[in-house]
PDB file of C-alpha atoms in Angstrom:
ATOM      1  CA  UNK A   1       1.683  20.175  12.857  1.00  0.00           C
ATOM      2  CA  UNK A   2       0.520  20.773  10.331  1.00  0.00           C
ATOM      3  CA  UNK A   3      -1.611  19.041   8.525  1.00  0.00           C
ATOM      4  CA  UNK A   4      -3.097  17.637   4.523  1.00  0.00           C
ATOM      5  CA  UNK A   5      -2.633  20.926   2.906  1.00  0.00           C
ATOM      6  CA  UNK A   6      -4.748  21.471  -0.698  1.00  0.00           C
ATOM      7  CA  UNK A   7      -4.069  24.396  -3.945  1.00  0.00           C
ATOM      8  CA  UNK A   8      -5.642  25.646  -5.224  1.00  0.00           C
ATOM      9  CA  UNK A   9      -9.009  25.727  -3.010  1.00  0.00           C
ATOM     10  CA  UNK A  10     -10.836  26.376  -6.357  1.00  0.00           C
ATOM     11  CA  UNK A  11     -10.449  26.665  -9.656  1.00  0.00           C
ATOM     12  CA  UNK A  12     -12.324  27.703 -12.716  1.00  0.00           C
ATOM     13  CA  UNK A  13     -11.681  26.049 -16.339  1.00  0.00           C
ATOM     14  CA  UNK A  14     -13.214  25.410 -20.021  1.00  0.00           C
ATOM     15  CA  UNK A  15     -14.173  21.954 -21.400  1.00  0.00           C
ATOM     16  CA  UNK A  16     -10.988  20.744 -22.709  1.00  0.00           C
ATOM     17  CA  UNK A  17      -8.213  22.449 -20.945  1.00  0.00           C
ATOM     18  CA  UNK A  18      -5.464  20.852 -18.158  1.00  0.00           C
ATOM     19  CA  UNK A  19      -6.001  21.311 -14.215  1.00  0.00           C
ATOM     20  CA  UNK A  20      -2.683  20.080 -12.026  1.00  0.00           C
ATOM     21  CA  UNK A  21      -3.955  20.009  -8.357  1.00  0.00           C
ATOM     22  CA  UNK A  22      -1.197  19.996  -5.755  1.00  0.00           C
ATOM     23  CA  UNK A  23      -1.205  17.922  -2.236  1.00  0.00           C
ATOM     24  CA  UNK A  24       1.652  18.033   1.094  1.00  0.00           C
ATOM     25  CA  UNK A  25       0.798  15.726   3.100  1.00  0.00           C
ATOM     26  CA  UNK A  26       0.638  16.100   6.745  1.00  0.00           C
ATOM     27  CA  UNK A  27       4.201  15.512   8.355  1.00  0.00           C
ATOM     28  CA  UNK A  28       5.298  12.032   8.367  1.00  0.00           C
ATOM     29  CA  UNK A  29       3.313  10.068   5.886  1.00  0.00           C
ATOM     30  CA  UNK A  30       4.491   8.679   3.231  1.00  0.00           C
ATOM     31  CA  UNK A  31       0.883   7.743   1.206  1.00  0.00           C
ATOM     32  CA  UNK A  32      -1.192   9.904  -0.501  1.00  0.00           C
ATOM     33  CA  UNK A  33      -4.544   8.896  -1.796  1.00  0.00           C
ATOM     34  CA  UNK A  34      -6.183  11.122  -4.449  1.00  0.00           C
ATOM     35  CA  UNK A  35     -10.148  11.465  -4.651  1.00  0.00           C
ATOM     36  CA  UNK A  36     -13.685  12.727  -6.834  1.00  0.00           C
ATOM     37  CA  UNK A  37     -16.102  13.344  -4.835  1.00  0.00           C
ATOM     38  CA  UNK A  38     -19.126  14.091  -7.115  1.00  0.00           C
ATOM     39  CA  UNK A  39     -22.134  16.953  -5.545  1.00  0.00           C
ATOM     40  CA  UNK A  40     -24.550  15.003  -3.139  1.00  0.00           C
ATOM     41  CA  UNK A  41     -21.975  11.704  -3.214  1.00  0.00           C
ATOM     42  CA  UNK A  42     -19.527   9.983  -1.891  1.00  0.00           C
ATOM     43  CA  UNK A  43     -15.681  10.104  -2.667  1.00  0.00           C
ATOM     44  CA  UNK A  44     -14.743   8.220  -5.345  1.00  0.00           C
ATOM     45  CA  UNK A  45     -10.946   6.912  -5.913  1.00  0.00           C
ATOM     46  CA  UNK A  46      -8.365   7.451  -8.139  1.00  0.00           C
ATOM     47  CA  UNK A  47      -5.340   6.628  -7.316  1.00  0.00           C
ATOM     48  CA  UNK A  48      -2.024   6.020  -4.658  1.00  0.00           C
ATOM     49  CA  UNK A  49       0.750   6.886  -4.720  1.00  0.00           C
ATOM     50  CA  UNK A  50       3.988   5.641  -2.612  1.00  0.00           C
ATOM     51  CA  UNK A  51       7.309   6.001  -3.391  1.00  0.00           C
ATOM     52  CA  UNK A  52       6.661   7.985  -6.203  1.00  0.00           C
ATOM     53  CA  UNK A  53       4.746   5.140  -8.208  1.00  0.00           C
ATOM     54  CA  UNK A  54       1.071   4.412  -8.583  1.00  0.00           C
ATOM     55  CA  UNK A  55       0.411   1.903  -6.337  1.00  0.00           C
ATOM     56  CA  UNK A  56      -3.586   1.526  -6.696  1.00  0.00           C
ATOM     57  CA  UNK A  57      -5.861   2.970  -8.939  1.00  0.00           C
ATOM     58  CA  UNK A  58     -10.060   2.934  -9.032  1.00  0.00           C
ATOM     59  CA  UNK A  59     -12.725   3.261 -12.450  1.00  0.00           C
ATOM     60  CA  UNK A  60     -10.997   6.465 -13.781  1.00  0.00           C
ATOM     61  CA  UNK A  61      -9.829   7.328 -17.376  1.00  0.00           C
ATOM     62  CA  UNK A  62      -5.990   7.316 -18.452  1.00  0.00           C
ATOM     63  CA  UNK A  63      -6.720  11.376 -18.737  1.00  0.00           C
ATOM     64  CA  UNK A  64      -6.492  10.929 -14.715  1.00  0.00           C
ATOM     65  CA  UNK A  65      -2.492  10.974 -13.393  1.00  0.00           C
ATOM     66  CA  UNK A  66      -0.133  12.144 -10.906  1.00  0.00           C
ATOM     67  CA  UNK A  67       3.158  12.081  -9.897  1.00  0.00           C
ATOM     68  CA  UNK A  68       4.273  12.244  -6.596  1.00  0.00           C
ATOM     69  CA  UNK A  69       7.739  13.701  -5.400  1.00  0.00           C
ATOM     70  CA  UNK A  70      10.220  12.997  -3.113  1.00  0.00           C
ATOM     71  CA  UNK A  71       9.346  14.841  -0.132  1.00  0.00           C
ATOM     72  CA  UNK A  72       6.115  12.817  -0.830  1.00  0.00           C
ATOM     73  CA  UNK A  73       3.850  15.545  -2.463  1.00  0.00           C
ATOM     74  CA  UNK A  74       1.456  15.388  -5.181  1.00  0.00           C
ATOM     75  CA  UNK A  75       0.004  16.308  -8.020  1.00  0.00           C
ATOM     76  CA  UNK A  76      -3.406  15.176 -10.252  1.00  0.00           C
ATOM     77  CA  UNK A  77      -3.038  16.227 -13.602  1.00  0.00           C
ATOM     78  CA  UNK A  78      -6.103  15.957 -14.857  1.00  0.00           C
ATOM     79  CA  UNK A  79      -6.358  16.374 -18.928  1.00  0.00           C
ATOM     80  CA  UNK A  80      -8.521  17.349 -21.987  1.00  0.00           C
ATOM     81  CA  UNK A  81     -11.370  18.302 -18.934  1.00  0.00           C
ATOM     82  CA  UNK A  82     -14.926  16.940 -18.941  1.00  0.00           C
ATOM     83  CA  UNK A  83     -18.402  19.145 -17.162  1.00  0.00           C
ATOM     84  CA  UNK A  84     -18.382  15.280 -15.621  1.00  0.00           C
ATOM     85  CA  UNK A  85     -15.222  16.514 -14.225  1.00  0.00           C
ATOM     86  CA  UNK A  86     -16.657  19.262 -11.833  1.00  0.00           C
ATOM     87  CA  UNK A  87     -16.207  18.170  -8.259  1.00  0.00           C
ATOM     88  CA  UNK A  88     -14.788  18.286  -4.761  1.00  0.00           C
ATOM     89  CA  UNK A  89     -11.048  16.858  -5.134  1.00  0.00           C
ATOM     90  CA  UNK A  90      -9.776  15.813  -1.779  1.00  0.00           C
ATOM     91  CA  UNK A  91      -6.164  14.203  -1.042  1.00  0.00           C
ATOM     92  CA  UNK A  92      -5.459  12.179   1.702  1.00  0.00           C
ATOM     93  CA  UNK A  93      -2.126  10.797   3.059  1.00  0.00           C
ATOM     94  CA  UNK A  94      -1.046   8.221   5.538  1.00  0.00           C
ATOM     95  CA  UNK A  95       1.444   6.169   6.374  1.00  0.00           C
ATOM     96  CA  UNK A  96       2.378   2.745   4.528  1.00  0.00           C
ATOM     97  CA  UNK A  97       1.496   0.980   8.046  1.00  0.00           C
ATOM     98  CA  UNK A  98      -0.881  -1.762   8.340  1.00  0.00           C
ATOM     99  CA  UNK A  99      -4.726  -0.506   9.425  1.00  0.00           C
ATOM    100  CA  UNK A 100      -2.604   3.254   9.610  1.00  0.00           C
ATOM    101  CA  UNK A 101      -5.729   6.090   8.541  1.00  0.00           C
ATOM    102  CA  UNK A 102      -6.068   8.426   5.921  1.00  0.00           C
ATOM    103  CA  UNK A 103      -6.369  11.999   6.807  1.00  0.00           C
ATOM    104  CA  UNK A 104      -8.139  14.377   4.711  1.00  0.00           C
ATOM    105  CA  UNK A 105      -6.794  18.231   3.267  1.00  0.00           C
ATOM    106  CA  UNK A 106      -9.471  20.605   2.587  1.00  0.00           C
ATOM    107  CA  UNK A 107      -9.495  19.753  -1.007  1.00  0.00           C
ATOM    108  CA  UNK A 108      -9.592  21.938  -4.622  1.00  0.00           C
ATOM    109  CA  UNK A 109     -13.108  22.737  -6.630  1.00  0.00           C
ATOM    110  CA  UNK A 110     -13.265  23.067  -9.914  1.00  0.00           C
ATOM    111  CA  UNK A 111     -15.609  23.742 -11.792  1.00  0.00           C
ATOM    112  CA  UNK A 112     -15.631  22.853 -15.399  1.00  0.00           C
ATOM    113  CA  UNK A 113     -17.126  25.260 -17.946  1.00  0.00           C
TER     114      UNK A 113
ATOM    115  CA  UNK B   1     -16.524  -5.609  -5.560  1.00  0.00           C
ATOM    116  CA  UNK B   2     -16.721  -4.209  -1.622  1.00  0.00           C
ATOM    117  CA  UNK B   3     -18.806  -1.880  -1.910  1.00  0.00           C
ATOM    118  CA  UNK B   4     -20.931   0.859   1.780  1.00  0.00           C
ATOM    119  CA  UNK B   5     -24.704   0.788   1.663  1.00  0.00           C
ATOM    120  CA  UNK B   6     -25.944   4.357   3.950  1.00  0.00           C
ATOM    121  CA  UNK B   7     -29.781   4.661   5.069  1.00  0.00           C
ATOM    122  CA  UNK B   8     -30.361   7.639   3.286  1.00  0.00           C
ATOM    123  CA  UNK B   9     -30.740  10.948   4.031  1.00  0.00           C
ATOM    124  CA  UNK B  10     -32.287  13.710   4.864  1.00  0.00           C
ATOM    125  CA  UNK B  11     -32.338  12.373   8.010  1.00  0.00           C
ATOM    126  CA  UNK B  12     -33.606  16.154  10.975  1.00  0.00           C
ATOM    127  CA  UNK B  13     -33.800  15.798  14.637  1.00  0.00           C
ATOM    128  CA  UNK B  14     -33.938  18.267  17.124  1.00  0.00           C
ATOM    129  CA  UNK B  15     -31.234  18.794  20.153  1.00  0.00           C
ATOM    130  CA  UNK B  16     -30.874  16.227  22.813  1.00  0.00           C
ATOM    131  CA  UNK B  17     -32.292  13.569  20.302  1.00  0.00           C
ATOM    132  CA  UNK B  18     -30.981  10.334  19.680  1.00  0.00           C
ATOM    133  CA  UNK B  19     -28.553   9.531  16.121  1.00  0.00           C
ATOM    134  CA  UNK B  20     -28.644   5.810  14.831  1.00  0.00           C
ATOM    135  CA  UNK B  21     -27.613   6.111  10.999  1.00  0.00           C
ATOM    136  CA  UNK B  22     -27.425   2.542   9.716  1.00  0.00           C
ATOM    137  CA  UNK B  23     -24.529   1.013   7.522  1.00  0.00           C
ATOM    138  CA  UNK B  24     -23.441  -1.732   6.372  1.00  0.00           C
ATOM    139  CA  UNK B  25     -20.754  -3.444   3.958  1.00  0.00           C
ATOM    140  CA  UNK B  26     -19.709  -5.762   1.773  1.00  0.00           C
ATOM    141  CA  UNK B  27     -15.688  -6.853   0.824  1.00  0.00           C
ATOM    142  CA  UNK B  28     -13.950 -10.212   1.113  1.00  0.00           C
ATOM    143  CA  UNK B  29     -11.040 -10.345   3.795  1.00  0.00           C
ATOM    144  CA  UNK B  30     -11.964  -8.423   7.162  1.00  0.00           C
ATOM    145  CA  UNK B  31     -12.172  -4.683   6.702  1.00  0.00           C
ATOM    146  CA  UNK B  32     -10.855  -1.612   9.294  1.00  0.00           C
ATOM    147  CA  UNK B  33     -14.754   0.149   9.217  1.00  0.00           C
ATOM    148  CA  UNK B  34     -15.168   3.901   9.836  1.00  0.00           C
ATOM    149  CA  UNK B  35     -16.847   7.065  10.079  1.00  0.00           C
ATOM    150  CA  UNK B  36     -15.580   9.573   8.274  1.00  0.00           C
ATOM    151  CA  UNK B  37     -17.622  13.294   8.741  1.00  0.00           C
ATOM    152  CA  UNK B  38     -17.909  16.352   6.365  1.00  0.00           C
ATOM    153  CA  UNK B  39     -19.020  19.518   7.386  1.00  0.00           C
ATOM    154  CA  UNK B  40     -20.159  22.309   4.746  1.00  0.00           C
ATOM    155  CA  UNK B  41     -17.049  23.334   2.589  1.00  0.00           C
ATOM    156  CA  UNK B  42     -15.193  21.699   4.343  1.00  0.00           C
ATOM    157  CA  UNK B  43     -13.028  18.340   3.984  1.00  0.00           C
ATOM    158  CA  UNK B  44     -13.404  15.433   5.598  1.00  0.00           C
ATOM    159  CA  UNK B  45     -12.665  13.900   9.287  1.00  0.00           C
ATOM    160  CA  UNK B  46     -11.753  10.943  10.809  1.00  0.00           C
ATOM    161  CA  UNK B  47     -14.828  10.583  13.488  1.00  0.00           C
ATOM    162  CA  UNK B  48     -14.179   6.868  14.051  1.00  0.00           C
ATOM    163  CA  UNK B  49     -12.616   3.406  12.963  1.00  0.00           C
ATOM    164  CA  UNK B  50     -12.832   0.177  13.880  1.00  0.00           C
ATOM    165  CA  UNK B  51      -9.863  -2.748  12.624  1.00  0.00           C
ATOM    166  CA  UNK B  52     -11.153  -5.099  14.035  1.00  0.00           C
ATOM    167  CA  UNK B  53     -13.828  -7.517  14.707  1.00  0.00           C
ATOM    168  CA  UNK B  54     -16.919  -6.560  18.557  1.00  0.00           C
ATOM    169  CA  UNK B  55     -13.975  -3.707  18.093  1.00  0.00           C
ATOM    170  CA  UNK B  56     -16.022  -0.537  19.358  1.00  0.00           C
ATOM    171  CA  UNK B  57     -15.111   3.423  17.279  1.00  0.00           C
ATOM    172  CA  UNK B  58     -15.934   6.247  19.726  1.00  0.00           C
ATOM    173  CA  UNK B  59     -15.326   9.168  19.417  1.00  0.00           C
ATOM    174  CA  UNK B  60     -17.321  12.255  21.126  1.00  0.00           C
ATOM    175  CA  UNK B  61     -20.455  11.243  22.270  1.00  0.00           C
ATOM    176  CA  UNK B  62     -20.165   8.649  18.786  1.00  0.00           C
ATOM    177  CA  UNK B  63     -19.709   5.447  18.684  1.00  0.00           C
ATOM    178  CA  UNK B  64     -19.842   1.877  16.119  1.00  0.00           C
ATOM    179  CA  UNK B  65     -19.429  -1.006  16.241  1.00  0.00           C
ATOM    180  CA  UNK B  66     -17.835  -4.097  14.059  1.00  0.00           C
ATOM    181  CA  UNK B  67     -20.053  -6.361  14.242  1.00  0.00           C
ATOM    182  CA  UNK B  68     -19.146  -9.160  11.676  1.00  0.00           C
ATOM    183  CA  UNK B  69     -22.213 -11.129  11.737  1.00  0.00           C
ATOM    184  CA  UNK B  70     -24.731  -9.151  10.500  1.00  0.00           C
ATOM    185  CA  UNK B  71     -21.599  -6.774   8.849  1.00  0.00           C
ATOM    186  CA  UNK B  72     -23.275  -3.387  10.814  1.00  0.00           C
ATOM    187  CA  UNK B  73     -20.865  -0.308  11.792  1.00  0.00           C
ATOM    188  CA  UNK B  74     -23.885   1.845  12.441  1.00  0.00           C
ATOM    189  CA  UNK B  75     -23.915   5.078  14.266  1.00  0.00           C
ATOM    190  CA  UNK B  76     -24.806   6.053  17.135  1.00  0.00           C
ATOM    191  CA  UNK B  77     -25.159   9.468  19.310  1.00  0.00           C
ATOM    192  CA  UNK B  78     -27.051   9.276  22.778  1.00  0.00           C
ATOM    193  CA  UNK B  79     -27.732  13.320  22.839  1.00  0.00           C
ATOM    194  CA  UNK B  80     -26.713  15.228  18.943  1.00  0.00           C
ATOM    195  CA  UNK B  81     -25.948  19.440  19.538  1.00  0.00           C
ATOM    196  CA  UNK B  82     -27.453  21.363  16.477  1.00  0.00           C
ATOM    197  CA  UNK B  83     -22.771  21.096  15.958  1.00  0.00           C
ATOM    198  CA  UNK B  84     -22.796  18.391  15.133  1.00  0.00           C
ATOM    199  CA  UNK B  85     -25.302  19.211  11.954  1.00  0.00           C
ATOM    200  CA  UNK B  86     -23.113  17.440   9.302  1.00  0.00           C
ATOM    201  CA  UNK B  87     -22.928  15.083   6.252  1.00  0.00           C
ATOM    202  CA  UNK B  88     -21.547  11.758   7.749  1.00  0.00           C
ATOM    203  CA  UNK B  89     -19.897   8.759   5.856  1.00  0.00           C
ATOM    204  CA  UNK B  90     -19.053   5.104   5.957  1.00  0.00           C
ATOM    205  CA  UNK B  91     -16.184   3.762   4.682  1.00  0.00           C
ATOM    206  CA  UNK B  92     -14.021   1.007   5.070  1.00  0.00           C
ATOM    207  CA  UNK B  93     -10.561  -0.019   3.424  1.00  0.00           C
ATOM    208  CA  UNK B  94     -10.867  -3.713   1.915  1.00  0.00           C
ATOM    209  CA  UNK B  95      -8.043  -5.509   3.703  1.00  0.00           C
ATOM    210  CA  UNK B  96      -6.948  -2.743   6.326  1.00  0.00           C
ATOM    211  CA  UNK B  97      -3.905  -0.547   5.737  1.00  0.00           C
ATOM    212  CA  UNK B  98      -3.333   2.141   3.438  1.00  0.00           C
ATOM    213  CA  UNK B  99      -5.473   0.944   1.049  1.00  0.00           C
ATOM    214  CA  UNK B 100      -8.168   3.005  -0.904  1.00  0.00           C
ATOM    215  CA  UNK B 101     -11.155   3.830   1.383  1.00  0.00           C
ATOM    216  CA  UNK B 102     -14.751   2.488  -0.622  1.00  0.00           C
ATOM    217  CA  UNK B 103     -17.818   5.224   0.850  1.00  0.00           C
ATOM    218  CA  UNK B 104     -20.911   5.288   1.368  1.00  0.00           C
ATOM    219  CA  UNK B 105     -23.507   8.046  -0.627  1.00  0.00           C
ATOM    220  CA  UNK B 106     -23.532  10.214   3.168  1.00  0.00           C
ATOM    221  CA  UNK B 107     -26.212  10.656   5.209  1.00  0.00           C
ATOM    222  CA  UNK B 108     -27.663  14.356   5.658  1.00  0.00           C
ATOM    223  CA  UNK B 109     -27.674  15.774   9.551  1.00  0.00           C
ATOM    224  CA  UNK B 110     -29.322  18.293  10.785  1.00  0.00           C
ATOM    225  CA  UNK B 111     -29.626  19.211  13.834  1.00  0.00           C
ATOM    226  CA  UNK B 112     -32.139  22.380  15.075  1.00  0.00           C
ATOM    227  CA  UNK B 113     -32.328  23.892  18.614  1.00  0.00           C
TER     228      UNK B 113
END
């Protein structure tokens, strides 16, 4: 049973560019959440998708947007990249049921130059 | 708002030493509590969880008890190994279920042989 997968593993962009990160959830999971982890910090919640809709959002600007597809996979898009967007981006999947647990992928390391 | 406070690291121990990493939380309602572990260069792995007061989560020799009266969820292990070297994150979901995780800043543990 495959766990959560993310692509690409690493990415280097320059300021002002746009980036798309991808996530495939664990089999049987229908909810995807995205987190940003800056170096030496705990992950910060960006948003959560369920039934192809953004269900909950953290304190991130509109430059951060997402999408969920009918097969439950998800994309995170970041426009107008800033140096401060350099971080590890983590995707987590879960089943929309009470007290379920989120399972994390290995992350995408984004470097903005 | 909801928050998690972990003891500051880094923590350095010798093999077979006793480990405690303190974690306290602030939340409205009845959160679920988690410990995640992050090995170098990897994403987060769920270590253990507890969903209601007085529950004890345990896994791989690690334990933590949900203490509502002290709003704490301290991580303990009786005898650490070199392979336990990692960053440990305490986290909560505010109302349990598949909602956003709120993380502490993490505690880096190094175990020397």
